[in-house]
N, CA, C and O of each residue as an XYZ file, in Angstrom:
796
protein
N       6.588     18.321     -4.032
C       6.981     17.865     -5.194
C       6.909     18.819     -6.508
O       5.764     19.240     -6.672
N       7.698     19.200     -7.341
C       7.468     20.174     -8.680
C       5.971     18.900     -9.286
O       6.153     17.713     -9.554
N       4.709     19.592     -9.349
C       4.496     19.286    -10.413
C       3.737     19.623    -11.760
O       2.571     19.561    -12.150
N       5.148     20.068    -12.366
C       5.617     19.655    -13.928
C       6.945     19.011    -13.979
O       7.547     19.020    -15.053
N       7.636     18.278    -12.612
C       8.631     17.347    -13.177
C       8.151     16.316    -13.543
O       7.150     15.945    -12.930
N       8.793     15.239    -14.953
C       8.216     14.154    -15.225
C       8.667     13.506    -14.400
O       9.678     13.705    -13.726
N       7.591     12.255    -14.380
C       8.199     11.352    -13.632
C       8.760      9.770    -13.784
O       8.383      8.793    -14.432
N       9.277      9.896    -13.341
C       9.678      8.283    -14.138
C      10.088      6.688    -13.818
O      10.905      5.827    -14.147
N       8.555      6.985    -12.648
C       7.742      6.027    -12.456
C       6.433      6.054    -12.685
O       5.625      5.456    -11.975
N       6.104      6.796    -13.763
C       4.481      6.233    -13.779
C       4.637      5.105    -14.718
O       3.615      4.421    -14.764
N       5.714      4.642    -15.578
C       5.158      3.472    -15.655
C       6.718      2.789    -15.715
O       7.734      3.282    -16.204
N       6.559      1.641    -15.126
C       7.550      0.562    -14.617
C       7.145     -0.506    -15.284
O       5.922     -0.478    -15.422
N       7.962     -2.032    -16.059
C       8.137     -3.290    -16.043
C       8.557     -3.994    -15.239
O       7.848     -3.667    -14.287
N       9.119     -4.651    -14.924
C       8.977     -5.762    -14.114
C       9.149     -6.918    -14.712
O       9.031     -6.884    -15.937
N       9.434     -8.104    -14.148
C      10.263     -9.317    -15.516
C       8.328    -10.119    -15.739
O       8.233    -11.207    -16.308
N       7.023     -9.387    -15.213
C       5.750    -10.133    -15.386
C       5.148     -9.041    -15.332
O       4.294     -9.152    -16.213
N       5.038     -8.077    -14.880
C       4.184     -6.817    -14.525
C       4.691     -5.897    -15.317
O       5.891     -5.821    -15.582
N       3.452     -4.825    -15.924
C       3.271     -3.670    -16.410
C       2.548     -2.693    -15.121
O       1.381     -2.893    -14.786
N       3.342     -1.704    -14.512
C       2.874     -0.927    -13.611
C       2.493      0.596    -14.238
O       3.338      1.482    -14.360
N       1.041      0.749    -14.620
C       1.193      2.297    -14.359
C       0.295      3.045    -13.730
O      -0.846      2.639    -13.506
N       0.783      4.361    -13.342
C       0.543      5.196    -12.689
C      -1.426      4.696    -13.072
O      -1.966      4.171    -14.046
N      -1.999      5.255    -11.601
C      -3.559      4.907    -11.682
C      -4.316      5.646    -12.218
O      -4.590      6.647    -11.556
N      -5.006      5.514    -13.646
C      -5.904      6.653    -13.779
C      -7.666      6.238    -13.394
O      -8.107      5.485    -12.525
N      -8.252      6.914    -14.235
C      -9.832      6.375    -14.750
C      -9.580      5.637    -15.332
O      -9.710      4.573    -14.727
N      -9.228      5.512    -16.336
C      -8.949      4.274    -17.412
C      -8.986      2.938    -16.854
O      -9.420      1.948    -17.444
N      -8.390      2.973    -15.408
C      -8.747      1.644    -14.482
C     -10.182      1.250    -13.630
O     -10.465      0.440    -12.748
N     -10.813      2.138    -14.293
C     -12.323      2.182    -13.367
C     -12.834      1.104    -12.993
O     -13.057      0.691    -11.854
N     -13.023      0.640    -14.006
C     -13.640     -1.026    -14.179
C     -12.968     -1.942    -13.487
O     -13.357     -2.408    -12.416
N     -11.484     -2.371    -14.307
C     -11.121     -3.936    -13.542
C     -10.736     -3.558    -12.205
O     -10.504     -4.526    -11.481
N     -10.559     -2.043    -11.495
C     -10.636     -1.860    -10.056
C     -11.645     -1.809     -9.269
O     -11.661     -1.962     -8.047
N     -12.260     -1.652     -9.783
C     -13.985     -1.623     -9.464
C     -13.834     -2.981     -8.801
O     -13.562     -3.389     -7.672
N     -14.244     -3.714    -10.457
C     -14.123     -5.422     -9.807
C     -13.271     -5.635     -9.001
O     -13.765     -6.604     -8.423
N     -12.059     -5.392     -8.378
C     -11.003     -5.972     -7.286
C     -12.014     -5.591     -6.464
O     -13.220     -5.832     -6.415
N     -11.439     -5.103     -5.986
C     -11.991     -3.523     -4.837
C     -13.880     -3.947     -3.913
O     -14.257     -3.712     -2.765
N     -14.547     -4.570     -5.006
C     -15.723     -5.202     -4.250
C     -15.658     -6.330     -4.653
O     -16.859     -6.527     -4.842
N     -15.193     -7.201     -4.925
C     -14.539     -8.429     -4.408
C     -14.464     -8.790     -3.174
O     -13.532     -8.572     -2.400
N     -15.857     -9.583     -2.887
C     -15.509    -10.065     -1.336
C     -13.849    -10.316     -0.387
O     -13.429     -9.908      0.696
N     -13.415    -10.995     -1.236
C     -12.170    -12.262     -0.775
C     -11.541    -11.047     -1.156
O     -11.715    -10.394     -0.127
N     -10.997    -10.384     -1.847
C     -10.172     -8.996     -1.794
C      -9.910     -8.236     -0.362
O      -8.900     -7.641      0.015
N     -11.400     -8.498      0.437
C     -11.173     -7.769      1.577
C     -11.734     -8.822      2.674
O     -12.885     -8.609      3.055
N     -11.185     -9.718      3.116
C     -12.346    -10.984      3.994
C     -11.262    -10.566      5.286
O     -11.341    -11.283      6.283
N     -10.282     -9.466      5.304
C      -9.099     -8.866      6.709
C      -9.927     -7.712      7.431
O      -9.875     -7.615      8.658
N     -10.856     -6.650      6.495
C     -11.080     -5.697      6.116
C     -12.410     -5.689      6.070
O     -12.816     -4.641      6.573
N     -13.475     -6.526      5.615
C     -14.471     -6.147      4.967
C     -15.185     -5.103      5.054
O     -15.972     -4.914      4.126
N     -15.144     -4.094      6.190
C     -15.840     -3.138      6.415
C     -15.614     -2.163      4.852
O     -16.532     -1.516      4.349
N     -14.308     -2.241      4.316
C     -13.379     -1.373      3.909
C     -14.302     -1.744      2.547
O     -15.200     -0.906      2.465
N     -14.353     -2.454      1.756
C     -15.228     -3.154      0.955
C     -15.659     -1.999     -0.140
O     -16.744     -1.469      0.098
N     -15.130     -1.654     -1.016
C     -16.218     -0.806     -2.079
C     -17.456     -1.183     -2.627
O     -17.285     -2.396     -2.745
N     -18.786     -0.909     -3.112
C     -19.842     -1.491     -3.268
C     -19.953     -0.415     -3.307
O     -20.234      0.054     -2.204
N     -19.848      0.486     -4.299
C     -20.567      1.074     -5.696
C     -19.285      1.414     -6.920
O     -18.133      1.187     -6.550
N     -19.477      1.897     -8.210
C     -17.743      2.670     -8.744
C     -17.350      4.094     -8.575
O     -16.273      4.654     -8.781
N     -19.016      4.738     -7.951
C     -18.813      6.169     -7.501
C     -17.213      6.127     -6.197
O     -16.311      6.959     -6.090
N     -17.397      5.038     -5.544
C     -16.244      4.995     -4.080
C     -14.692      4.298     -4.599
O     -13.596      4.529     -4.088
N     -15.008      3.331     -5.838
C     -13.740      3.531     -5.898
C     -12.798      4.677     -7.394
O     -11.644      4.870     -7.778
N     -14.481      5.229     -7.833
C     -13.838      7.087     -8.463
C     -13.303      7.861     -7.515
O     -12.240      8.468     -7.640
N     -13.941      7.867     -6.643
C     -12.953      8.804     -5.797
C     -11.386      8.052     -5.234
O     -10.442      8.686     -5.705
N     -11.033      7.127     -4.546
C     -10.448      6.447     -4.488
C      -9.201      6.628     -5.855
O      -7.976      6.702     -5.753
N     -10.010      6.659     -7.011
C      -8.690      6.401     -7.816
C      -8.060      8.258     -8.028
O      -6.885      8.622     -8.042
N      -9.112      8.990     -8.145
C      -8.807     10.326     -7.516
C      -7.882     10.886     -7.134
O      -7.160     11.721     -7.678
N      -7.866     10.252     -5.758
C      -7.475     11.156     -4.401
C      -6.011     10.387     -4.675
O      -5.005     11.000     -4.319
N      -5.799      8.644     -5.493
C      -4.573      7.834     -5.989
C      -3.660      8.872     -6.484
O      -2.579      9.234     -6.020
N      -4.435      9.361     -7.726
C      -3.603      9.959     -9.342
C      -3.030     11.715     -8.260
O      -1.873     12.130     -8.187
N      -4.209     12.331     -7.633
C      -3.680     13.121     -7.333
C      -1.867     13.097     -6.608
O      -0.934     13.894     -6.702
N      -1.989     12.127     -6.098
C      -0.672     11.805     -5.125
C       0.224     11.662     -6.019
O       1.186     12.129     -5.410
N       0.682     11.309     -7.184
C       1.233     11.285     -8.178
C       1.976     12.718     -8.792
O       3.026     12.928     -9.401
N       0.777     13.643     -8.263
C       1.803     15.580     -8.471
C       2.147     15.994     -7.524
O       2.799     17.038     -7.515
N       1.728     15.105     -6.002
C       1.897     15.976     -4.362
C       3.199     15.382     -3.870
O       4.143     16.102     -3.542
N       3.237     14.144     -3.825
C       4.348     12.852     -4.032
C       5.845     12.180     -4.773
O       6.917     11.596     -4.616
N       4.939     12.784     -5.625
C       6.521     11.894     -6.430
C       5.880     10.432     -6.787
O       5.887     10.182     -7.992
N       5.368      9.498     -5.995
C       5.101      7.948     -6.153
C       3.577      7.868     -5.912
O       3.135      8.856     -5.326
N       2.825      7.075     -6.178
C       1.972      7.066     -6.126
C       0.709      4.758     -6.544
O       1.078      3.598     -6.727
N       0.023      5.126     -6.501
C      -0.616      3.423     -6.396
C      -0.683      3.634     -8.149
O      -0.949      4.463     -9.020
N      -0.191      2.101     -7.915
C      -0.535      1.750    -10.404
C      -1.237      1.138     -9.935
O      -1.433      0.915     -8.740
N      -1.968      0.588    -11.285
C      -2.479     -0.758    -12.045
C      -1.743     -1.776    -12.245
O      -0.807     -1.619    -13.029
N      -1.848     -2.523    -11.891
C      -0.464     -3.359    -12.453
C      -1.042     -4.721    -13.006
O      -1.767     -5.440    -12.318
N      -0.679     -5.010    -14.259
C      -1.569     -5.900    -15.375
C      -0.208     -6.504    -15.199
O       0.846     -6.178    -14.654
N      -0.835     -7.884    -16.136
C       0.063     -8.975    -16.648
C       0.580     -8.202    -17.945
O      -0.196     -7.440    -18.523
N       2.000     -8.406    -18.448
C       2.721     -8.101    -19.714
C       2.513     -8.949    -20.909
O       2.603     -8.766    -22.123
N       2.124    -10.197    -19.941
C       1.854    -11.093    -21.335
C       0.385    -11.240    -22.199
O      -0.169    -11.907    -23.073
N       0.232    -10.320    -21.451
C      -1.620     -9.806    -22.254
C      -2.028     -8.251    -21.672
O      -2.699     -7.282    -22.028
N      -1.734     -8.396    -21.286
C      -2.131     -6.666    -20.441
C      -3.259     -6.234    -19.646
O      -3.788     -5.124    -19.713
N      -3.741     -7.625    -18.544
C      -4.973     -7.828    -18.245
C      -4.646     -7.488    -16.676
O      -3.819     -8.119    -16.018
N      -5.445     -6.360    -16.167
C      -5.150     -5.728    -14.812
C      -5.472     -6.320    -13.768
O      -6.642     -6.293    -13.388
N      -4.231     -7.167    -12.886
C      -5.030     -8.070    -11.938
C      -4.105     -7.518    -10.743
O      -3.155     -8.199    -10.356
N      -4.426     -6.161    -10.114
C      -4.574     -5.046     -9.188
C      -4.587     -4.256     -9.178
O      -5.218     -3.582     -9.992
N      -3.572     -3.591     -7.810
C      -3.193     -1.901     -7.309
C      -2.256     -2.480     -6.840
O      -2.050     -3.687     -6.713
N      -1.328     -1.118     -6.417
C      -0.820     -0.980     -5.166
C       1.028     -0.017     -5.534
O       1.594      0.175     -6.611
N       1.238      0.171     -4.827
C       2.436      0.973     -4.249
C       2.779      1.408     -3.384
O       2.663      0.692     -2.389
N       3.299      2.565     -3.206
C       3.593      3.372     -2.463
C       2.889      4.829     -2.190
O       2.811      5.518     -3.207
N       2.368      5.413     -0.999
C       2.302      6.521     -0.862
C       2.782      7.234      0.105
O       3.550      6.474      0.694
N       2.791      8.781      0.894
C       3.328      8.765      1.579
C       2.689      8.744      2.223
O       1.576      8.875      1.714
N       2.643      8.561      4.037
C       2.363      8.063      5.134
C       2.296      9.423      6.199
O       3.173     10.258      6.417
N       0.876      9.308      6.786
C       0.765     10.708      7.309
C       2.428     10.129      8.896
O       2.733     11.097      9.593
N       2.916      9.297      9.111
C       3.910      9.171     10.023
C       5.509      9.948      8.652
O       6.650      9.973      9.114
N       5.310     10.382      7.378
C       5.982     11.139      6.638
C       7.110      9.481      6.133
O       8.157      9.532      5.487
N       6.742      8.774      6.437
C       7.523      7.609      5.524
C       6.127      7.046      4.493
O       4.967      7.456      4.439
N       6.731      6.105      3.856
C       6.464      6.260      2.499
C       5.284      4.451      3.143
O       5.924      3.580      3.731
N       3.492      4.180      2.866
C       3.451      3.058      2.955
C       2.739      2.031      1.643
O       2.023      2.116      0.645
N       3.243      1.390      2.176
C       3.284     -0.098      0.945
C       2.142     -0.587      0.663
O       1.544     -1.016      1.650
N       1.402     -0.725     -0.702
C      -0.208     -0.771     -0.349
C      -0.131     -2.229     -1.095
O       0.993     -2.521     -1.504
N      -0.881     -2.914     -1.262
C      -1.382     -3.754     -2.604
C      -3.023     -4.505     -2.017
O      -3.628     -4.578     -0.947
N      -3.257     -5.017     -3.627
C      -4.540     -5.679     -3.190
C      -4.774     -7.010     -4.750
O      -5.743     -6.662     -5.425
N      -4.491     -7.542     -4.979
C      -4.559     -8.697     -5.985
C      -6.577     -9.748     -6.239
O      -7.394    -10.108     -5.391
N      -6.579     -9.838     -7.504
C      -7.823    -10.256     -7.830
C      -7.519    -11.838     -7.641
O      -6.540    -12.375     -8.160
N      -8.599    -12.618     -6.728
C      -7.900    -13.295     -5.777
C      -7.842    -14.788     -7.269
O      -7.852    -15.996     -7.029
N      -7.788    -14.148     -8.662
C      -7.451    -15.437     -9.104
C      -6.124    -15.567     -9.273
O      -5.556    -16.608     -9.603
N      -5.467    -14.212     -8.985
C      -3.789    -14.219     -9.420
C      -2.867    -14.237     -8.450
O      -1.646    -14.224     -8.608
N      -3.756    -14.280     -6.959
C      -2.919    -15.121     -5.576
C      -1.888    -16.012     -5.906
O      -2.019    -16.354     -7.081
N      -0.784    -16.603     -5.294
C       0.425    -17.506     -5.162
C       0.985    -17.772     -6.116
O       1.235    -18.882     -6.587
N       1.359    -16.231     -6.674
C       1.722    -16.590     -8.219
C       2.593    -15.475     -8.049
O       3.037    -14.891     -9.038
N       3.017    -14.953     -6.329
C       4.377    -13.877     -6.366
C       4.137    -12.327     -7.100
O       4.661    -11.308     -6.650
N       3.244    -12.350     -8.316
C       2.624    -10.999     -8.103
C       2.397     -9.659     -6.731
O       2.276     -8.442     -6.870
N       2.404    -10.163     -5.971
C       2.190     -9.201     -4.685
C       3.997     -8.503     -4.502
O       4.348     -7.327     -4.416
N       4.939     -9.923     -4.495
C       6.122     -9.828     -4.420
C       7.112     -8.579     -5.511
O       7.727     -7.542     -5.261
N       6.838     -9.349     -6.720
C       7.202     -8.691     -7.525
C       7.007     -7.155     -7.625
O       7.904     -6.312     -7.602
N       5.690     -6.948     -7.738
C       4.834     -4.908     -7.847
C       6.018     -4.674     -6.536
O       7.085     -4.137     -6.836
N       5.807     -5.033     -5.327
C       6.230     -4.488     -3.550
C       8.001     -4.665     -3.629
O       8.678     -4.278     -2.677
N       8.608     -5.246     -4.781
C       9.451     -4.594     -4.477
C      10.277     -3.325     -5.879
O      11.324     -2.685     -5.786
N       9.546     -3.369     -6.723
C       9.584     -2.251     -8.033
C       8.955     -1.056     -6.778
O       9.579     -0.009     -6.604
N       7.847     -1.320     -6.075
C       7.677      0.173     -4.993
C       8.830      0.415     -4.758
O       9.575      1.162     -5.392
N       9.170     -0.501     -3.375
C       9.939      0.099     -2.281
C      11.456      0.868     -3.070
O      11.931      1.940     -2.696
N      12.133     -0.177     -4.461
C      13.042      0.812     -5.236
C      12.337      2.270     -5.744
O      13.181      3.105     -6.070
N      11.153      2.640     -5.844
C      10.933      3.727     -6.104
C      11.167      4.317     -5.165
O      12.039      5.165     -5.352
N      10.685      4.258     -3.941
C      10.810      5.027     -2.888
C      11.938      5.164     -3.165
O      12.327      6.092     -3.874
N      12.536      4.468     -2.776
C      14.520      4.855     -2.154
C      14.396      5.394     -2.824
O      14.547      6.511     -2.330
N      14.044      5.575     -4.488
C      14.667      6.784     -5.158
C      14.917      8.053     -5.034
O      15.884      8.815     -5.040
N      13.139      8.093     -4.858
C      12.529      9.471     -4.288
C      12.323     10.261     -3.098
O      11.836     11.376     -2.910
N      12.777      9.467     -2.419
C      12.944      9.471     -1.127
C      13.410      8.645     -0.047
O      12.831      8.221      0.953
N      15.225      8.437     -0.702
C      15.432      7.535      0.614
C      15.721      7.696      1.577
O      16.471      6.803      1.971
N      15.397      8.900      2.723
C      15.684      9.193      3.989
C      14.595      8.365      4.689
O      14.973      8.093      5.828
N      13.739      8.015      4.497
C      12.255      7.591      4.992
C      12.199      6.320      5.149
O      12.787      5.681      4.276
N      11.424      5.416      6.392
C      11.694      3.807      6.014
C       9.958      4.069      5.015
O       9.259      5.070      4.856
N       9.833      2.727      4.573
C       8.971      2.064      3.404
C       8.177      0.783      4.991
O       8.818      0.072      5.765
N       7.097      0.928      4.924
C       5.909      0.262      6.312
C       5.061     -0.286      5.140
O       4.562      0.053      4.066
N       5.211     -1.460      6.086
C       3.992     -2.194      6.009
C       2.627     -1.959      6.848
O       2.591     -2.819      7.728
N       1.873     -1.400      6.887
C       0.926     -1.868      7.553
C       0.042     -3.070      7.880
O      -0.600     -3.478      6.911
N      -0.125     -3.692      8.965
C      -0.523     -5.214      8.570
C      -1.946     -5.903      9.595
O      -1.384     -6.918     10.006
N      -2.337     -5.916      9.765
C      -3.650     -6.627     10.370
C      -3.202     -7.879     11.103
O      -3.450     -8.813     10.339
N      -2.526     -8.453     12.496
C      -2.312     -9.359     13.125
C      -2.436    -10.971     12.075
O      -1.527    -11.727     11.734
N      -3.654    -11.035     11.841
C      -4.167    -11.925     11.047
C      -4.027    -12.223      9.454
O      -4.167    -13.220      8.746
N      -3.684    -10.872      9.246
C      -3.266    -11.274      7.449
C      -1.413    -11.947      7.745
O      -0.264    -11.526      7.882
N      -2.375    -13.516      7.698
C      -0.228    -13.848      7.272
C       0.019    -13.985      5.634
O       1.123    -14.304      5.191
N      -0.877    -13.770      4.966
C      -0.482    -13.909      3.225
C       0.794    -12.588      3.441
O       2.015    -12.737      3.488
N      -0.331    -10.806      3.585
C       0.311     -9.531      3.679
C       1.646    -10.035      4.625
O       2.645     -9.378      4.332
N       1.771    -10.561      5.176
C       2.860    -10.710      6.496
C       3.896    -11.595      5.632
O       4.987    -11.044      5.482
N       3.748    -12.943      4.999
C       4.571    -13.345      4.276
C       5.573    -12.645      3.278
O       6.735    -12.794      2.900
N       4.253    -11.602      3.002
C       4.903    -10.719      1.735
C       5.979    -10.001      1.738
O       6.899     -9.907      0.925
N       5.684     -9.289      3.160
C       6.906     -7.936      3.677
C       7.934     -9.208      4.479
O       9.126     -8.968      4.287
N       7.845     -9.665      4.782
C       9.284    -10.927      5.378
C      10.369    -11.016      4.063
O      11.504    -10.569      3.902
N       9.203    -12.036      2.972
C      10.287    -11.842      1.487
C      10.873    -10.563      1.463
O      12.021    -10.373      1.867
N       9.846     -9.302      0.822
C      10.673     -8.369      1.281
C      11.718     -7.983      1.405
O      12.404     -7.175      0.780
N      11.997     -9.119      3.015
C      13.100     -7.886      4.299
C      12.534     -7.499      5.490
O      13.109     -7.694      6.561
N      11.733     -7.104      5.424
C      11.002     -6.213      6.210
C      11.113     -7.063      7.131
O      11.068     -8.260      6.850
N      11.324     -6.518      8.769
C      10.925     -7.174      9.670
C       9.739     -6.085     10.473
O       9.269     -4.979     10.206
N       9.561     -7.169     11.670
C       8.246     -6.849     12.586
C       8.699     -5.989     13.255
O       9.732     -6.310     13.843
N       8.116     -4.360     13.518
C       8.638     -4.176     14.639
C       7.309     -4.246     15.834
O       7.445     -3.659     16.908
N       6.148     -4.956     15.540
C       5.154     -4.653     16.701
C       3.894     -4.321     16.796
O       3.644     -4.515     15.606
N       3.121     -4.058     17.133
C       1.777     -3.640     16.703
C       2.000     -1.996     17.535
O       2.569     -1.798     18.608
N       1.270     -0.862     16.520
C       1.431      0.133     16.882
C       0.138      0.327     16.185
O      -0.508     -0.516     15.562
N      -0.338      2.508     16.547
C      -1.845      2.510     16.218
C      -1.037      3.366     14.535
O       0.042      3.954     14.607
N      -1.699      3.265     13.417
C      -1.343      3.374     12.866
C      -1.668      4.717     12.866
O      -2.511      5.118     13.667
N      -0.855      5.863     11.696
C      -1.371      7.192     12.047
C      -2.515      8.521     10.853
O      -2.938      9.677     10.835
N      -2.504      7.478     10.208
C      -2.895      7.234      9.014
C      -5.022      7.161      9.661
O      -5.995      7.841      9.336
N      -4.871      6.160     10.492
C      -6.327      5.938     10.964
C      -6.197      5.503     11.897
O      -7.423      5.395     11.938
N      -5.916      5.125     12.732
C      -5.402      4.666     14.181
C      -5.803      3.708     14.805
O      -6.106      3.435     15.966
N      -5.738      3.048     13.465
C      -6.431      1.084     13.749
C      -4.912      0.573     14.270
O      -3.879      1.199     14.035
N      -4.966     -0.377     14.837
C      -3.374     -1.177     15.690
C      -3.227     -2.354     15.025
O      -3.758     -3.427     15.314
N      -2.340     -2.071     13.944
C      -1.855     -3.287     13.455
C      -0.575     -3.151     13.293
O      -0.013     -2.100     13.601
N      -0.003     -4.073     12.842
C       2.020     -4.713     12.939
C       2.731     -3.474     12.034
O       2.287     -2.932     11.021
N       3.689     -3.280     12.585
C       4.428     -2.309     11.771
C       5.609     -3.145     10.736
O       6.717     -3.461     11.170
N       5.287     -3.351      9.712
C       6.495     -4.026      8.955
C       7.742     -2.496      8.861
O       7.494     -1.320      9.125
N       8.789     -2.992      8.486
C       9.326     -1.534      7.394
C      11.042     -2.585      7.160
O      11.422     -3.615      7.719
N      11.524     -1.941      6.375
C      12.961     -1.817      6.396
C      13.637     -1.334      6.392
O      14.630     -1.156      5.685
N      13.167     -0.922      7.381
C      14.592     -0.051      8.582
C      14.073     -0.064     10.141
O      12.983     -0.155     10.706
N      14.877      0.018     10.366
C      14.115      0.348     11.950
C      13.486      2.163     12.346
O      14.137      3.188     12.546
N      12.396      1.985     12.335
C      11.659      3.525     12.639
C      12.255      4.136     13.870
O      12.803      3.754     14.904
N      11.810      5.552     13.141
C      12.034      6.412     14.883
C      10.621      6.120     15.471
O       9.604      6.465     14.869
N      10.592      5.417     16.770
C      10.297      5.384     17.908
C       9.211      6.000     18.211
O       8.673      6.288     17.143
N       8.007      6.701     19.885
C       8.295      7.426     20.473
C       8.789      6.579     21.802
O       8.359      5.429     21.891
N       9.333      6.885     22.447
C       9.607      6.502     23.495
C       8.739      4.948     24.077
O       7.609      4.964     23.589
N       8.876      4.143     24.626
C       8.109      2.961     24.604
C       7.001      3.481     26.195
O       5.831      3.333     26.549
N       8.065      4.027     26.653
C       6.478      4.783     28.363
C       5.537      5.669     27.771
O       4.531      5.914     28.436
N       5.714      6.415     26.193
C       4.215      7.242     25.822
C       3.352      6.742     25.252
O       3.323      6.327     24.094
N       2.524      6.746     26.091
C       1.151      6.305     25.095
C       0.703      7.116     24.223
O       1.167      8.248     24.083
N      -0.216      6.660     23.557
C      -1.105      7.635     22.590
C      -2.969      7.669     23.337
O      -3.603      8.724     23.352
N      -3.352      6.806     23.690
C      -4.292      6.681     23.973
C      -5.205      8.110     23.746
O      -6.248      8.212     23.101
N      -4.449      9.208     24.508
C      -5.342     10.607     24.644
C      -5.042     11.289     23.136
O      -5.368     12.475     23.112
N      -4.531     10.823     21.974
C      -3.870     11.257     21.532
C      -5.265     10.343     20.110
O      -5.480     10.909     19.038
N      -5.924      9.069     20.454
C      -5.911      8.478     19.284
C      -7.784      8.836     19.995
O      -8.548      8.181     19.285
N      -8.589      9.619     21.085
C      -9.382      9.228     21.499
C      -9.829      7.647     22.461
O     -10.616      7.642     23.407
N      -9.177      6.543     21.973
C      -9.817      5.555     22.556
C      -9.377      5.039     23.918
O      -9.532      3.931     24.432
N      -8.867      5.994     24.303
C      -8.263      5.519     25.335
C      -7.032      4.109     26.089
O      -6.658      3.904     27.243
N      -6.650      3.204     24.400
C      -6.318      1.994     25.193
C      -4.886      1.667     25.076
O      -4.478      0.509     25.166
N      -3.937      2.928     24.826
C      -2.840      3.153     25.002
C      -1.930      2.621     24.180
O      -0.896      2.528     24.841
N      -1.808      2.344     23.429
C      -0.830      2.383     21.713
C       0.012      3.130     21.745
O       0.132      4.321     22.030
N       0.803      2.121     21.332
C       2.060      3.602     20.883
C       2.106      3.754     19.136
O       1.734      3.059     18.191
N       2.826      5.156     19.321
C       2.313      5.382     17.933
C       3.912      5.483     17.785
O       4.833      5.418     18.599
N       3.817      5.737     15.917
C       4.987      5.358     15.391
C       5.089      7.309     14.340
O       4.314      8.114     13.825
N       6.598      7.133     14.585
C       5.979      8.612     14.206
C       7.411      8.610     12.422
O       7.434      9.567     11.648
């Protein structure tokens, strides 16, 4: 993407949310969210334990706005401007879009993840409509599975996530391009476990 091209999706309004391209202005609230053990109950080892971890994470996410045309938003309530989460889509190692979100526990159960995710899928479709949007979800993360299903995503089964090699359920908004089911990637990921991998 041309780095000088204005980005129509750097600020998006939904019914209840104001979505802003993530920046260092979001460091304090996003560290609070990313350091909360409740937000990482399905992957506790990935919790941020220092503000520097969140700072590096924000730097990478902000750079993706320039290189990919989309990345993560800070998610604020339109009613009072408070930051309640982060999410959006980034280009995945497979070439498709990867849907991501993380919300403060106090905001759970109110449909905010689905509302933000709908905006992210629309943005992905506008920027590059030829590739699928994925939601890579750990099998035991029932809440995230419900969000993907509300979006109309289909569960295509377990695959090795090309970004980190972790086996997750691959939900997608359309049939992804798959390797032949007989081809296994045990050698590719060095684990010898024979996981299928999405392209």
